Coordinates of C-alpha atoms and ligand atoms in Angstrom, one line a residue:
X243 CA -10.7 2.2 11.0
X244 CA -9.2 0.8 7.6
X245 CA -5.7 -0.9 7.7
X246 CA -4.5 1.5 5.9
X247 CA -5.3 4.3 8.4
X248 CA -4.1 2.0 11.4
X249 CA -0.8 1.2 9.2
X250 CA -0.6 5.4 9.0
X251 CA -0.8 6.0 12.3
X252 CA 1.9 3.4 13.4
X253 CA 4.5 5.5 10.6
X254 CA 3.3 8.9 11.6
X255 CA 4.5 7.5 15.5
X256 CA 8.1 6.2 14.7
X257 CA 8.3 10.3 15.0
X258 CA 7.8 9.6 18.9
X259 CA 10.7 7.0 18.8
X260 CA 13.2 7.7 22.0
X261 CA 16.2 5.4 20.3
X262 CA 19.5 7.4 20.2
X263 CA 21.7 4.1 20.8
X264 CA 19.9 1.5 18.2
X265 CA 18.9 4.3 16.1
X266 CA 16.2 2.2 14.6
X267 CA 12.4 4.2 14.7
X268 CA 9.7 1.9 15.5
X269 CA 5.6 2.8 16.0
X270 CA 2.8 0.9 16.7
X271 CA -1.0 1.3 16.6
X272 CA -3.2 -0.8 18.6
X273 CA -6.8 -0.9 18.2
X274 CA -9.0 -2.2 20.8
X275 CA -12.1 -3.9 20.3
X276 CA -14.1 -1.4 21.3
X277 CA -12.4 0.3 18.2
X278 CA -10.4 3.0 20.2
X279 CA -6.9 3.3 19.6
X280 CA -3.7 3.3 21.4
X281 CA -0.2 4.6 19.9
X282 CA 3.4 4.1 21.4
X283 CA 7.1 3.8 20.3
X284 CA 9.8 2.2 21.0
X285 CA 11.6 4.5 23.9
X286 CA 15.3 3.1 25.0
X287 CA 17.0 3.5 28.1
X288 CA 21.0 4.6 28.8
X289 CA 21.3 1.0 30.4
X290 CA 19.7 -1.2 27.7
X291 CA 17.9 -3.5 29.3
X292 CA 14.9 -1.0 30.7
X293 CA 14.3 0.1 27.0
X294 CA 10.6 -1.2 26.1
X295 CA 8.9 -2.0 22.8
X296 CA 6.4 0.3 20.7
X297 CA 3.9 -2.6 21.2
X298 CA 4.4 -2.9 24.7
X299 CA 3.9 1.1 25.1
X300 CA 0.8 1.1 23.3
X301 CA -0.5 -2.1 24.9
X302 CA 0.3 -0.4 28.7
X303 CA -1.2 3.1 27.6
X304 CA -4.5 0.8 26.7
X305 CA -4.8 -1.2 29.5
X306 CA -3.8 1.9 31.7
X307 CA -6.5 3.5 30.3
X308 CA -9.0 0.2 31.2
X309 CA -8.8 -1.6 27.9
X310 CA -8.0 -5.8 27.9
X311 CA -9.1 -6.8 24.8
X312 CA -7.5 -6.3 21.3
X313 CA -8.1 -6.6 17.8
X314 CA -6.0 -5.6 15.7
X315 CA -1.7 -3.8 15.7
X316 CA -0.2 -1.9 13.2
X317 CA 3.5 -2.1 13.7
X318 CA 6.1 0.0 11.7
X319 CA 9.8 -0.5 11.2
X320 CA 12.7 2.0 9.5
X321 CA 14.6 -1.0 7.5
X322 CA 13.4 -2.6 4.5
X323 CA 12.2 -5.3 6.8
X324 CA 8.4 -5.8 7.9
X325 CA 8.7 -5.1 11.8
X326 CA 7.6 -8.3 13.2
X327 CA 6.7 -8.2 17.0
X328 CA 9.8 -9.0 19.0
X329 CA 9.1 -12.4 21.3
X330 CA 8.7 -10.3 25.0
X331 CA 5.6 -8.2 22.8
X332 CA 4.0 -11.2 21.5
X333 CA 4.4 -12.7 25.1
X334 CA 2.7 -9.5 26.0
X335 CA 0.0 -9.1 23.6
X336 CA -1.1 -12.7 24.0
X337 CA -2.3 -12.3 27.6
X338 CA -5.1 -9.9 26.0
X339 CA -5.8 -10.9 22.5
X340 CA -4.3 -14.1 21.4
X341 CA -6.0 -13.9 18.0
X342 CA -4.7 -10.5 17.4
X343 CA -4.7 -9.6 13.6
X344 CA -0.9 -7.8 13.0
X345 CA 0.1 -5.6 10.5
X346 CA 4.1 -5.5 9.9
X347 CA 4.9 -3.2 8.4
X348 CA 8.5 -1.9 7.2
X349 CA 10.5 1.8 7.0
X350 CA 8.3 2.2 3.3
X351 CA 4.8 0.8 4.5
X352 CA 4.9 -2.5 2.5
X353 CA 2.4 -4.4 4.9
X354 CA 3.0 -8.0 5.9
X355 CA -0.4 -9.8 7.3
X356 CA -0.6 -12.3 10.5
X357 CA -1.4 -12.6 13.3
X358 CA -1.0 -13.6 17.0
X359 CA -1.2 -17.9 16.5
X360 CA 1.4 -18.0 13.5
X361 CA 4.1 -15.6 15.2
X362 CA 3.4 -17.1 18.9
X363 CA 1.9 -21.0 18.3
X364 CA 0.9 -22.8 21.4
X365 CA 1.5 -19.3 23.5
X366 CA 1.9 -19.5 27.5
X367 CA -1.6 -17.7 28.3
X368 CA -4.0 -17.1 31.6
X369 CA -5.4 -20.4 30.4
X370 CA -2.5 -22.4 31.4
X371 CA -2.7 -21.4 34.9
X372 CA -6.4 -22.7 35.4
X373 CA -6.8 -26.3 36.5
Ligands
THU81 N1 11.7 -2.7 18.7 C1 10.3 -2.4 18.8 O1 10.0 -1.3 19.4 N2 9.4 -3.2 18.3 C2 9.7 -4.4 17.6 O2 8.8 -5.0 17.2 C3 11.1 -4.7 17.4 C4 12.2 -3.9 18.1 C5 12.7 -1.7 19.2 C6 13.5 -2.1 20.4 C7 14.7 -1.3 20.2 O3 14.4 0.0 20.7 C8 14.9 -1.1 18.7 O4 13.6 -1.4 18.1 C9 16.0 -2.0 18.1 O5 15.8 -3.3 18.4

């Protein structure tokens, strides 16, 4: 899949977004690197603190589904901003892919580039438990 079709689907499922108290759509695509793909949103919770992530919906619906290694996220925004991953998502993605390639992308689909190392340096991984 191009970036541009994983950047697609990650717009195309802000439409999923559960967020009637932030009101701010967010959808992500995660591709595997088996090259399947995973989708989720952002879906909030009455009490604030159980609401979770598009990332982290997408990355539980692929390991759910028996996937633990990633490639590549596409991860959409509705502000002029390019949705970077929040810190709990990178924490998250970094226990399977801590090279991930991420696409930020923002509420018109300008794309911002990076990846796992630069937005989560010297990350806390199933490495650091060995030894
Ligand atoms: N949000 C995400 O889903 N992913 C991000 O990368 C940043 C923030 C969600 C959480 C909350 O539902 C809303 O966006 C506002 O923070």
């Amino acid at each position: 899949m191009t970036d541009s079709e994983l950047v697609k689907l990650a717009l195309k499922m802000r439409e999923k977004a559960y967020c009637p108290y932030s009101r701010f759509a967010v959808g992500a695509a995660l591709e595997c690197s088996d090259g399947s793909v995973y989708t989720g949103c952002n879906i909030e919770n009455a009490a604030f603190s159980p609401s979770i992530c598009a990332e982290r919906t997408a990355a539980a619906k692929a390991v759910s589904d028996g996937k633990r290694s990633f490639a590549r996220i596409a991860v959409a925004g509705s502000s002029a901003e390019k949705c970077t991953p929040c810190g709990v998502c990178r924490q998250v993605l970094e226990e399977f892919a801590p090279a991930l390639e991420i696409l930020c992308v923002s509420g018109a689909g300008e794309v911002l580039e990076t990846n796992l190392g630069e937005l989560l340096p010297h990350g806390f991984g199933p490495k650091n438990l060995e030894g």
